[in-house]
Amino acid sequence: MTPFSELPGRVASDEGVASHYGEPLLEQRALEAGGAIVDLSHHGIVVVSGADRLNWLHSMTSQHLLALRPGESTETLLLDPNGRIERAVRVVDDGERTWLLVDAGSAAPLAAFLTRMRFALRVEVEDRSEKYATVLAFEGDARDALHGLGPAVEWRDPWSAVARGGVQYARDDAEHAGAHWSATHFVFERERLASVVDLVTRGAVRAAGVLALDALEVRAWRPSQAGDVDERTIPHELDWLRTAVHLTKGCYRGQETVAKVHNLGHPPRRLALLHLDGTGGELPVAGALVFAGPGSANEPGARPVGRVTRAALHHEWGGIALALLKRSVAEDVALEVRGGPEGADPQAAPGDPIAATQEVIVPSSAGAARSVPRLKRL
């Protein structure tokens, strides 16, 4: 429980923070305009101190961290040996400690893994999730107000541009959906959250729930571990080489897969934004299956071509969703999503399918960045 729990109209999410405060679409507009804040106190925080901290983290994760300056924000991925995403980590260093901000449920396993990997290096790992909490705002009055309260650290999301050493799969013939993304995560001691909530009670800013943030992330094509990663996900599928992977930094666990898929192959799945038919007023649940072709969801024996990772009601675009589709799915084919009530088995969900059209994020041609000449056979 945090002081945010005392705000009127609060409807709790499954994670214990506010899903919304009674007006989710108005909250979404205010958040996007920089006039609202979001309680992310369910997120985790791991702090690494010691002289070897950046070299050590650099050696294990996908981002180049050796030259990270105090106050500079970046993000990195901890991969398994096959290149699948285990942890997505927001990174900022204050000159003495490196702060690792992670989604709910990730702090304890991340801290345990890092502790096992210390060996004889000069590093100390602490899970500080009980002492610190995160509050989010976009560029505007809300961000200025939180900055004025003197947080322990600020992490500025780099999603608005391709990071050094990264690459973007989304086509550049139009402006990227995240080009104006300006989210900042502010880390406060939990005992100071009352001062943050006081901004709301005084009317200086508005409180918004995680539903508002989720809708804006989906529209900006912004991936997250909690929202879009499953046990098979590799960074290429989510266009996460854009900000979380440095392609020339050298070896780390999972680097071979990253290099092979980018240079010689193609990611097996691709992230797409789905524009959902709003006539039924229904949003699919996470995990809802996607089928190719009109009427395909009701055809006997029809095989799904992907699944929804997140769906949201956007204040301008209506029903939208992120979905991981098979690479072989044509970019212009009409899709159908089998929806259903919360918690339903997506393979047996009742109700009518939801028609959807694609907005391509990761194109089918993504990867194969290096052309390998074929040798003539003797």
Short mmCIF file of N, CA and C in Angstrom, two decimals, residues 58-217:
data_model
loop_
_atom_site.label_atom_id
_atom_site.label_comp_id
_atom_site.label_asym_id
_atom_site.label_seq_id
_atom_site.Cartn_x
_atom_site.Cartn_y
_atom_site.Cartn_z
N HIS A 58 28.39 -4.74 -18.13
CA HIS A 58 28.66 -4.69 -19.57
C HIS A 58 28.97 -6.09 -20.11
N SER A 59 29.69 -6.88 -19.33
CA SER A 59 30.13 -8.20 -19.81
C SER A 59 28.99 -9.21 -19.89
N MET A 60 27.89 -8.95 -19.21
CA MET A 60 26.81 -9.94 -19.13
C MET A 60 25.58 -9.59 -19.95
N THR A 61 25.43 -8.33 -20.34
CA THR A 61 24.18 -7.90 -20.96
C THR A 61 24.42 -7.32 -22.35
N SER A 62 23.33 -6.97 -23.03
CA SER A 62 23.37 -6.67 -24.46
C SER A 62 23.78 -5.24 -24.80
N GLN A 63 23.83 -4.33 -23.83
CA GLN A 63 24.10 -2.94 -24.11
C GLN A 63 25.54 -2.57 -23.75
N HIS A 64 26.07 -1.55 -24.41
CA HIS A 64 27.42 -1.05 -24.12
C HIS A 64 27.33 -0.12 -22.91
N LEU A 65 27.93 -0.52 -21.78
CA LEU A 65 27.80 0.22 -20.53
C LEU A 65 29.11 0.80 -20.03
N LEU A 66 30.22 0.55 -20.72
CA LEU A 66 31.53 0.95 -20.20
C LEU A 66 31.66 2.46 -20.06
N ALA A 67 31.08 3.19 -20.99
CA ALA A 67 31.24 4.64 -20.98
C ALA A 67 29.99 5.36 -20.49
N LEU A 68 29.14 4.66 -19.74
CA LEU A 68 27.91 5.27 -19.24
C LEU A 68 28.24 6.38 -18.26
N ARG A 69 27.81 7.59 -18.58
CA ARG A 69 28.10 8.74 -17.75
C ARG A 69 27.08 8.87 -16.62
N PRO A 70 27.47 9.48 -15.49
CA PRO A 70 26.51 9.70 -14.41
C PRO A 70 25.28 10.46 -14.90
N GLY A 71 24.10 9.93 -14.61
CA GLY A 71 22.85 10.54 -15.03
C GLY A 71 22.36 10.12 -16.39
N GLU A 72 23.20 9.43 -17.18
CA GLU A 72 22.80 8.99 -18.53
C GLU A 72 21.95 7.73 -18.42
N SER A 73 20.87 7.69 -19.19
CA SER A 73 19.96 6.55 -19.16
C SER A 73 20.14 5.66 -20.37
N THR A 74 20.00 4.37 -20.17
CA THR A 74 20.00 3.41 -21.27
C THR A 74 19.18 2.21 -20.83
N GLU A 75 19.06 1.22 -21.69
CA GLU A 75 18.42 -0.03 -21.29
C GLU A 75 19.19 -1.19 -21.88
N THR A 76 19.09 -2.33 -21.22
CA THR A 76 19.85 -3.50 -21.64
C THR A 76 19.02 -4.74 -21.40
N LEU A 77 19.44 -5.84 -22.00
CA LEU A 77 18.73 -7.11 -21.88
C LEU A 77 19.67 -8.17 -21.34
N LEU A 78 19.16 -8.96 -20.43
CA LEU A 78 19.86 -10.16 -19.99
C LEU A 78 19.24 -11.33 -20.76
N LEU A 79 20.06 -12.01 -21.57
CA LEU A 79 19.59 -13.07 -22.44
C LEU A 79 20.03 -14.43 -21.92
N ASP A 80 19.32 -15.47 -22.34
CA ASP A 80 19.78 -16.82 -22.03
C ASP A 80 20.79 -17.25 -23.11
N PRO A 81 21.43 -18.41 -22.99
CA PRO A 81 22.44 -18.80 -23.98
C PRO A 81 21.92 -18.89 -25.41
N ASN A 82 20.60 -19.04 -25.59
CA ASN A 82 20.02 -19.11 -26.92
C ASN A 82 19.50 -17.76 -27.42
N GLY A 83 19.82 -16.69 -26.70
CA GLY A 83 19.44 -15.36 -27.14
C GLY A 83 18.04 -14.95 -26.77
N ARG A 84 17.32 -15.75 -25.98
CA ARG A 84 15.97 -15.38 -25.56
C ARG A 84 16.03 -14.42 -24.37
N ILE A 85 15.06 -13.53 -24.32
CA ILE A 85 15.07 -12.49 -23.29
C ILE A 85 14.69 -13.07 -21.94
N GLU A 86 15.57 -12.89 -20.96
CA GLU A 86 15.26 -13.26 -19.58
C GLU A 86 14.84 -12.05 -18.76
N ARG A 87 15.58 -10.94 -18.88
CA ARG A 87 15.26 -9.72 -18.13
C ARG A 87 15.49 -8.50 -19.02
N ALA A 88 14.56 -7.57 -18.98
CA ALA A 88 14.74 -6.26 -19.59
C ALA A 88 15.01 -5.27 -18.46
N VAL A 89 16.09 -4.49 -18.58
CA VAL A 89 16.57 -3.68 -17.46
C VAL A 89 16.77 -2.24 -17.91
N ARG A 90 16.18 -1.31 -17.16
CA ARG A 90 16.42 0.13 -17.36
C ARG A 90 17.61 0.51 -16.49
N VAL A 91 18.60 1.16 -17.08
CA VAL A 91 19.88 1.38 -16.41
C VAL A 91 20.20 2.87 -16.32
N VAL A 92 20.57 3.32 -15.13
CA VAL A 92 21.10 4.67 -14.94
C VAL A 92 22.12 4.62 -13.81
N ASP A 93 23.23 5.32 -13.98
CA ASP A 93 24.29 5.33 -12.99
C ASP A 93 24.37 6.73 -12.37
N ASP A 94 24.56 6.80 -11.05
CA ASP A 94 24.64 8.11 -10.39
C ASP A 94 26.07 8.52 -10.05
N GLY A 95 27.04 7.78 -10.57
CA GLY A 95 28.44 8.06 -10.28
C GLY A 95 29.03 7.18 -9.21
N GLU A 96 28.17 6.63 -8.35
CA GLU A 96 28.61 5.72 -7.28
C GLU A 96 27.90 4.38 -7.34
N ARG A 97 26.67 4.40 -7.84
CA ARG A 97 25.86 3.18 -7.90
C ARG A 97 25.15 3.12 -9.25
N THR A 98 24.93 1.90 -9.71
CA THR A 98 24.15 1.69 -10.92
C THR A 98 22.77 1.19 -10.51
N TRP A 99 21.75 1.91 -10.95
CA TRP A 99 20.36 1.58 -10.62
C TRP A 99 19.77 0.77 -11.77
N LEU A 100 19.20 -0.37 -11.43
CA LEU A 100 18.57 -1.26 -12.41
C LEU A 100 17.08 -1.30 -12.10
N LEU A 101 16.28 -0.72 -12.97
CA LEU A 101 14.84 -0.65 -12.78
C LEU A 101 14.18 -1.72 -13.65
N VAL A 102 13.34 -2.54 -13.03
CA VAL A 102 12.76 -3.68 -13.74
C VAL A 102 11.26 -3.77 -13.47
N ASP A 103 10.58 -4.54 -14.30
CA ASP A 103 9.14 -4.72 -14.14
C ASP A 103 8.84 -5.56 -12.91
N ALA A 104 7.57 -5.60 -12.54
CA ALA A 104 7.14 -6.32 -11.35
C ALA A 104 7.56 -7.79 -11.41
N GLY A 105 8.04 -8.30 -10.30
CA GLY A 105 8.42 -9.70 -10.19
C GLY A 105 9.81 -10.02 -10.69
N SER A 106 10.56 -9.03 -11.18
CA SER A 106 11.88 -9.30 -11.75
C SER A 106 13.04 -8.95 -10.83
N ALA A 107 12.81 -8.14 -9.80
CA ALA A 107 13.93 -7.66 -8.99
C ALA A 107 14.61 -8.79 -8.23
N ALA A 108 13.83 -9.63 -7.55
CA ALA A 108 14.42 -10.69 -6.74
C ALA A 108 15.21 -11.68 -7.60
N PRO A 109 14.66 -12.21 -8.70
CA PRO A 109 15.45 -13.13 -9.52
C PRO A 109 16.67 -12.46 -10.16
N LEU A 110 16.55 -11.19 -10.54
CA LEU A 110 17.71 -10.49 -11.11
C LEU A 110 18.79 -10.34 -10.06
N ALA A 111 18.43 -9.92 -8.85
CA ALA A 111 19.42 -9.76 -7.78
C ALA A 111 20.07 -11.09 -7.44
N ALA A 112 19.29 -12.17 -7.42
CA ALA A 112 19.84 -13.49 -7.11
C ALA A 112 20.84 -13.92 -8.19
N PHE A 113 20.50 -13.69 -9.46
CA PHE A 113 21.41 -14.06 -10.54
C PHE A 113 22.70 -13.26 -10.45
N LEU A 114 22.59 -11.95 -10.26
CA LEU A 114 23.78 -11.11 -10.19
C LEU A 114 24.66 -11.49 -9.00
N THR A 115 24.04 -11.82 -7.90
CA THR A 115 24.82 -12.23 -6.72
C THR A 115 25.62 -13.48 -7.00
N ARG A 116 25.04 -14.43 -7.73
CA ARG A 116 25.76 -15.67 -8.07
C ARG A 116 26.92 -15.39 -9.02
N MET A 117 26.84 -14.31 -9.78
CA MET A 117 27.85 -14.02 -10.79
C MET A 117 28.94 -13.06 -10.30
N ARG A 118 28.98 -12.75 -9.03
CA ARG A 118 29.93 -11.77 -8.52
C ARG A 118 31.38 -12.25 -8.59
N PHE A 119 31.62 -13.48 -8.23
CA PHE A 119 32.97 -14.06 -8.15
C PHE A 119 33.85 -13.15 -7.29
N ALA A 120 35.02 -12.74 -7.78
CA ALA A 120 35.94 -11.94 -6.94
C ALA A 120 35.91 -10.46 -7.31
N LEU A 121 34.90 -10.04 -8.05
CA LEU A 121 34.85 -8.65 -8.49
C LEU A 121 34.38 -7.73 -7.37
N ARG A 122 34.75 -6.47 -7.51
CA ARG A 122 34.39 -5.46 -6.50
C ARG A 122 33.00 -4.91 -6.81
N VAL A 123 31.99 -5.67 -6.48
CA VAL A 123 30.61 -5.27 -6.70
C VAL A 123 29.75 -5.74 -5.52
N GLU A 124 28.71 -4.99 -5.24
CA GLU A 124 27.72 -5.35 -4.24
C GLU A 124 26.34 -5.20 -4.88
N VAL A 125 25.47 -6.18 -4.65
CA VAL A 125 24.14 -6.20 -5.26
C VAL A 125 23.09 -6.15 -4.16
N GLU A 126 22.14 -5.22 -4.29
CA GLU A 126 21.06 -5.10 -3.32
C GLU A 126 19.72 -4.94 -4.02
N ASP A 127 18.73 -5.69 -3.56
CA ASP A 127 17.36 -5.48 -4.00
C ASP A 127 16.76 -4.40 -3.11
N ARG A 128 16.53 -3.21 -3.68
CA ARG A 128 16.05 -2.08 -2.89
C ARG A 128 14.57 -1.77 -3.16
N SER A 129 13.84 -2.76 -3.61
CA SER A 129 12.43 -2.54 -3.97
C SER A 129 11.58 -2.16 -2.77
N GLU A 130 11.97 -2.60 -1.57
CA GLU A 130 11.19 -2.27 -0.38
C GLU A 130 11.45 -0.84 0.08
N LYS A 131 12.58 -0.28 -0.28
CA LYS A 131 12.93 1.07 0.17
C LYS A 131 12.54 2.15 -0.85
N TYR A 132 12.61 1.81 -2.14
CA TYR A 132 12.37 2.81 -3.18
C TYR A 132 11.18 2.41 -4.05
N ALA A 133 10.57 3.42 -4.67
CA ALA A 133 9.43 3.20 -5.57
C ALA A 133 9.56 4.12 -6.78
N THR A 134 8.92 3.72 -7.87
CA THR A 134 9.01 4.45 -9.13
C THR A 134 7.70 5.16 -9.44
N VAL A 135 7.81 6.39 -9.94
CA VAL A 135 6.67 7.17 -10.43
C VAL A 135 7.02 7.67 -11.82
N LEU A 136 6.07 7.60 -12.75
CA LEU A 136 6.34 7.94 -14.15
C LEU A 136 5.58 9.20 -14.56
N ALA A 137 6.22 9.98 -15.43
CA ALA A 137 5.57 11.14 -16.05
C ALA A 137 6.18 11.36 -17.42
N PHE A 138 5.43 12.05 -18.28
CA PHE A 138 5.93 12.45 -19.59
C PHE A 138 6.36 13.92 -19.54
N GLU A 139 7.06 14.35 -20.58
CA GLU A 139 7.54 15.72 -20.65
C GLU A 139 6.39 16.71 -20.48
N GLY A 140 6.56 17.66 -19.57
CA GLY A 140 5.53 18.64 -19.29
C GLY A 140 5.54 19.04 -17.83
N ASP A 141 4.44 19.60 -17.37
CA ASP A 141 4.36 20.10 -15.99
C ASP A 141 4.56 18.99 -14.96
N ALA A 142 4.02 17.80 -15.24
CA ALA A 142 4.14 16.71 -14.27
C ALA A 142 5.60 16.29 -14.10
N ARG A 143 6.32 16.20 -15.21
CA ARG A 143 7.72 15.82 -15.11
C ARG A 143 8.52 16.89 -14.37
N ASP A 144 8.24 18.14 -14.64
CA ASP A 144 8.94 19.22 -13.95
C ASP A 144 8.65 19.19 -12.45
N ALA A 145 7.40 18.90 -12.11
CA ALA A 145 7.03 18.86 -10.69
C ALA A 145 7.74 17.72 -9.95
N LEU A 146 7.81 16.55 -10.57
CA LEU A 146 8.51 15.44 -9.92
C LEU A 146 10.00 15.71 -9.82
N HIS A 147 10.57 16.30 -10.85
CA HIS A 147 11.99 16.65 -10.80
C HIS A 147 12.26 17.62 -9.65
N GLY A 148 11.33 18.53 -9.40
CA GLY A 148 11.51 19.51 -8.34
C GLY A 148 11.48 18.91 -6.95
N LEU A 149 10.97 17.70 -6.81
CA LEU A 149 10.93 17.05 -5.50
C LEU A 149 12.26 16.37 -5.15
N GLY A 150 13.21 16.36 -6.08
CA GLY A 150 14.53 15.80 -5.79
C GLY A 150 14.54 14.29 -5.64
N PRO A 151 14.20 13.54 -6.70
CA PRO A 151 14.22 12.07 -6.61
C PRO A 151 15.64 11.55 -6.44
N ALA A 152 15.75 10.31 -6.01
CA ALA A 152 17.06 9.68 -5.85
C ALA A 152 17.75 9.55 -7.20
N VAL A 153 17.00 9.26 -8.23
CA VAL A 153 17.55 9.10 -9.57
C VAL A 153 16.41 9.21 -10.57
N GLU A 154 16.73 9.58 -11.81
CA GLU A 154 15.75 9.66 -12.89
C GLU A 154 16.23 8.81 -14.06
N TRP A 155 15.32 8.03 -14.62
CA TRP A 155 15.64 7.26 -15.82
C TRP A 155 14.78 7.77 -16.97
N ARG A 156 15.43 8.31 -18.01
CA ARG A 156 14.72 8.85 -19.16
C ARG A 156 14.71 7.80 -20.27
N ASP A 157 13.54 7.39 -20.64
CA ASP A 157 13.36 6.32 -21.62
C ASP A 157 13.98 6.73 -22.96
N PRO A 158 14.89 5.91 -23.52
CA PRO A 158 15.56 6.26 -24.79
C PRO A 158 14.78 5.87 -26.03
N TRP A 159 13.53 5.44 -25.91
CA TRP A 159 12.79 4.85 -27.02
C TRP A 159 12.55 5.81 -28.18
N SER A 160 12.72 7.10 -28.00
CA SER A 160 12.40 8.05 -29.07
C SER A 160 13.40 8.04 -30.22
N ALA A 161 14.54 7.42 -30.04
CA ALA A 161 15.56 7.41 -31.11
C ALA A 161 16.37 6.12 -31.03
N VAL A 162 17.03 5.78 -32.13
CA VAL A 162 17.90 4.61 -32.15
C VAL A 162 19.16 4.91 -31.34
N ALA A 163 19.50 4.03 -30.41
CA ALA A 163 20.67 4.25 -29.57
C ALA A 163 21.96 3.96 -30.33
N ARG A 164 23.07 4.47 -29.81
CA ARG A 164 24.37 4.17 -30.40
C ARG A 164 24.59 2.66 -30.43
N GLY A 165 24.99 2.16 -31.59
CA GLY A 165 25.25 0.73 -31.73
C GLY A 165 24.01 -0.10 -32.02
N GLY A 166 22.83 0.55 -32.03
CA GLY A 166 21.59 -0.19 -32.29
C GLY A 166 21.17 -0.09 -33.74
N VAL A 167 20.07 -0.74 -34.06
CA VAL A 167 19.54 -0.70 -35.41
C VAL A 167 18.02 -0.79 -35.32
N GLN A 168 17.34 -0.11 -36.23
CA GLN A 168 15.88 -0.12 -36.26
C GLN A 168 15.38 -0.96 -37.41
N TYR A 169 14.46 -1.89 -37.13
CA TYR A 169 13.84 -2.68 -38.18
C TYR A 169 12.62 -1.98 -38.78
N ALA A 170 11.91 -1.20 -37.97
CA ALA A 170 10.76 -0.48 -38.50
C ALA A 170 11.19 0.40 -39.66
N ARG A 171 10.41 0.43 -40.70
CA ARG A 171 10.77 1.18 -41.90
C ARG A 171 10.80 2.67 -41.60
N ASP A 172 11.73 3.36 -42.22
CA ASP A 172 11.92 4.78 -41.95
C ASP A 172 11.30 5.67 -43.01
N ASP A 173 10.33 5.15 -43.78
CA ASP A 173 9.66 5.98 -44.77
C ASP A 173 8.59 6.87 -44.15
N ALA A 174 8.32 6.67 -42.87
CA ALA A 174 7.39 7.51 -42.12
C ALA A 174 7.94 7.67 -40.71
N GLU A 175 7.43 8.66 -40.00
CA GLU A 175 7.92 8.91 -38.64
C GLU A 175 7.61 7.72 -37.74
N HIS A 176 8.58 7.33 -36.94
CA HIS A 176 8.39 6.22 -36.00
C HIS A 176 7.32 6.58 -34.99
N ALA A 177 6.50 5.59 -34.62
CA ALA A 177 5.41 5.85 -33.68
C ALA A 177 5.90 6.31 -32.32
N GLY A 178 7.15 6.00 -31.98
CA GLY A 178 7.70 6.40 -30.69
C GLY A 178 8.62 7.61 -30.77
N ALA A 179 8.58 8.34 -31.88
CA ALA A 179 9.52 9.45 -32.07
C ALA A 179 9.38 10.54 -31.02
N HIS A 180 8.20 10.68 -30.44
CA HIS A 180 7.98 11.73 -29.44
C HIS A 180 7.81 11.16 -28.04
N TRP A 181 8.24 9.92 -27.85
CA TRP A 181 8.12 9.27 -26.55
C TRP A 181 9.04 9.95 -25.54
N SER A 182 8.51 10.37 -24.40
CA SER A 182 9.30 11.15 -23.44
C SER A 182 9.11 10.70 -22.01
N ALA A 183 8.81 9.41 -21.81
CA ALA A 183 8.55 8.92 -20.45
C ALA A 183 9.82 8.99 -19.59
N THR A 184 9.64 9.40 -18.35
CA THR A 184 10.72 9.42 -17.37
C THR A 184 10.27 8.68 -16.12
N HIS A 185 11.13 7.79 -15.62
CA HIS A 185 10.87 7.08 -14.37
C HIS A 185 11.63 7.79 -13.25
N PHE A 186 10.91 8.24 -12.23
CA PHE A 186 11.50 8.91 -11.08
C PHE A 186 11.52 7.93 -9.90
N VAL A 187 12.68 7.78 -9.27
CA VAL A 187 12.81 6.87 -8.13
C VAL A 187 12.85 7.69 -6.85
N PHE A 188 11.88 7.43 -5.97
CA PHE A 188 11.79 8.11 -4.68
C PHE A 188 11.86 7.09 -3.55
N GLU A 189 12.37 7.52 -2.41
CA GLU A 189 12.20 6.71 -1.21
C GLU A 189 10.71 6.59 -0.93
N ARG A 190 10.27 5.40 -0.52
CA ARG A 190 8.84 5.18 -0.34
C ARG A 190 8.24 6.13 0.70
N GLU A 191 9.01 6.49 1.68
CA GLU A 191 8.49 7.40 2.70
C GLU A 191 8.24 8.80 2.15
N ARG A 192 8.74 9.09 0.95
CA ARG A 192 8.53 10.40 0.33
C ARG A 192 7.38 10.40 -0.68
N LEU A 193 6.72 9.26 -0.85
CA LEU A 193 5.62 9.21 -1.81
C LEU A 193 4.45 10.10 -1.40
N ALA A 194 4.34 10.38 -0.09
CA ALA A 194 3.27 11.29 0.36
C ALA A 194 3.45 12.66 -0.27
N SER A 195 4.69 13.11 -0.44
CA SER A 195 4.94 14.40 -1.09
C SER A 195 4.56 14.35 -2.56
N VAL A 196 4.74 13.20 -3.19
CA VAL A 196 4.35 13.04 -4.59
C VAL A 196 2.83 13.11 -4.72
N VAL A 197 2.14 12.38 -3.85
CA VAL A 197 0.67 12.37 -3.90
C VAL A 197 0.11 13.74 -3.56
N ASP A 198 0.83 14.50 -2.76
CA ASP A 198 0.38 15.85 -2.42
C ASP A 198 0.27 16.72 -3.67
N LEU A 199 1.09 16.46 -4.68
CA LEU A 199 0.96 17.18 -5.95
C LEU A 199 -0.42 16.96 -6.56
N VAL A 200 -0.94 15.74 -6.40
CA VAL A 200 -2.26 15.41 -6.94
C VAL A 200 -3.36 16.07 -6.12
N THR A 201 -3.28 15.95 -4.82
CA THR A 201 -4.34 16.51 -3.96
C THR A 201 -4.40 18.03 -4.07
N ARG A 202 -3.27 18.68 -4.36
CA ARG A 202 -3.26 20.13 -4.54
C ARG A 202 -3.68 20.55 -5.94
N GLY A 203 -3.85 19.58 -6.84
CA GLY A 203 -4.28 19.90 -8.20
C GLY A 203 -3.17 20.30 -9.13
N ALA A 204 -1.92 20.14 -8.69
CA ALA A 204 -0.80 20.50 -9.55
C ALA A 204 -0.66 19.54 -10.72
N VAL A 205 -0.96 18.26 -10.48
CA VAL A 205 -0.92 17.24 -11.52
C VAL A 205 -2.11 16.32 -11.31
N ARG A 206 -2.33 15.43 -12.26
CA ARG A 206 -3.40 14.44 -12.16
C ARG A 206 -2.79 13.06 -11.98
N ALA A 207 -3.49 12.18 -11.32
CA ALA A 207 -3.07 10.78 -11.21
C ALA A 207 -3.68 9.98 -12.35
N ALA A 208 -2.87 9.15 -12.98
CA ALA A 208 -3.34 8.27 -14.05
C ALA A 208 -2.98 6.83 -13.68
N GLY A 209 -3.78 5.90 -14.13
CA GLY A 209 -3.53 4.49 -13.83
C GLY A 209 -2.68 3.83 -14.89
N VAL A 210 -2.35 2.56 -14.64
CA VAL A 210 -1.49 1.84 -15.58
C VAL A 210 -2.21 1.54 -16.90
N LEU A 211 -3.54 1.57 -16.92
CA LEU A 211 -4.25 1.41 -18.19
C LEU A 211 -3.88 2.52 -19.16
N ALA A 212 -3.76 3.74 -18.65
CA ALA A 212 -3.40 4.86 -19.50
C ALA A 212 -2.00 4.69 -20.07
N LEU A 213 -1.06 4.30 -19.23
CA LEU A 213 0.31 4.09 -19.69
C LEU A 213 0.37 2.96 -20.71
N ASP A 214 -0.35 1.88 -20.44
CA ASP A 214 -0.33 0.73 -21.34
C ASP A 214 -0.81 1.12 -22.73
N ALA A 215 -1.87 1.90 -22.82
CA ALA A 215 -2.40 2.31 -24.12
C ALA A 215 -1.40 3.16 -24.88
N LEU A 216 -0.71 4.05 -24.19
CA LEU A 216 0.28 4.89 -24.86
C LEU A 216 1.49 4.07 -25.30
N GLU A 217 1.89 3.08 -24.50
CA GLU A 217 2.99 2.20 -24.91
C GLU A 217 2.63 1.41 -26.15
#
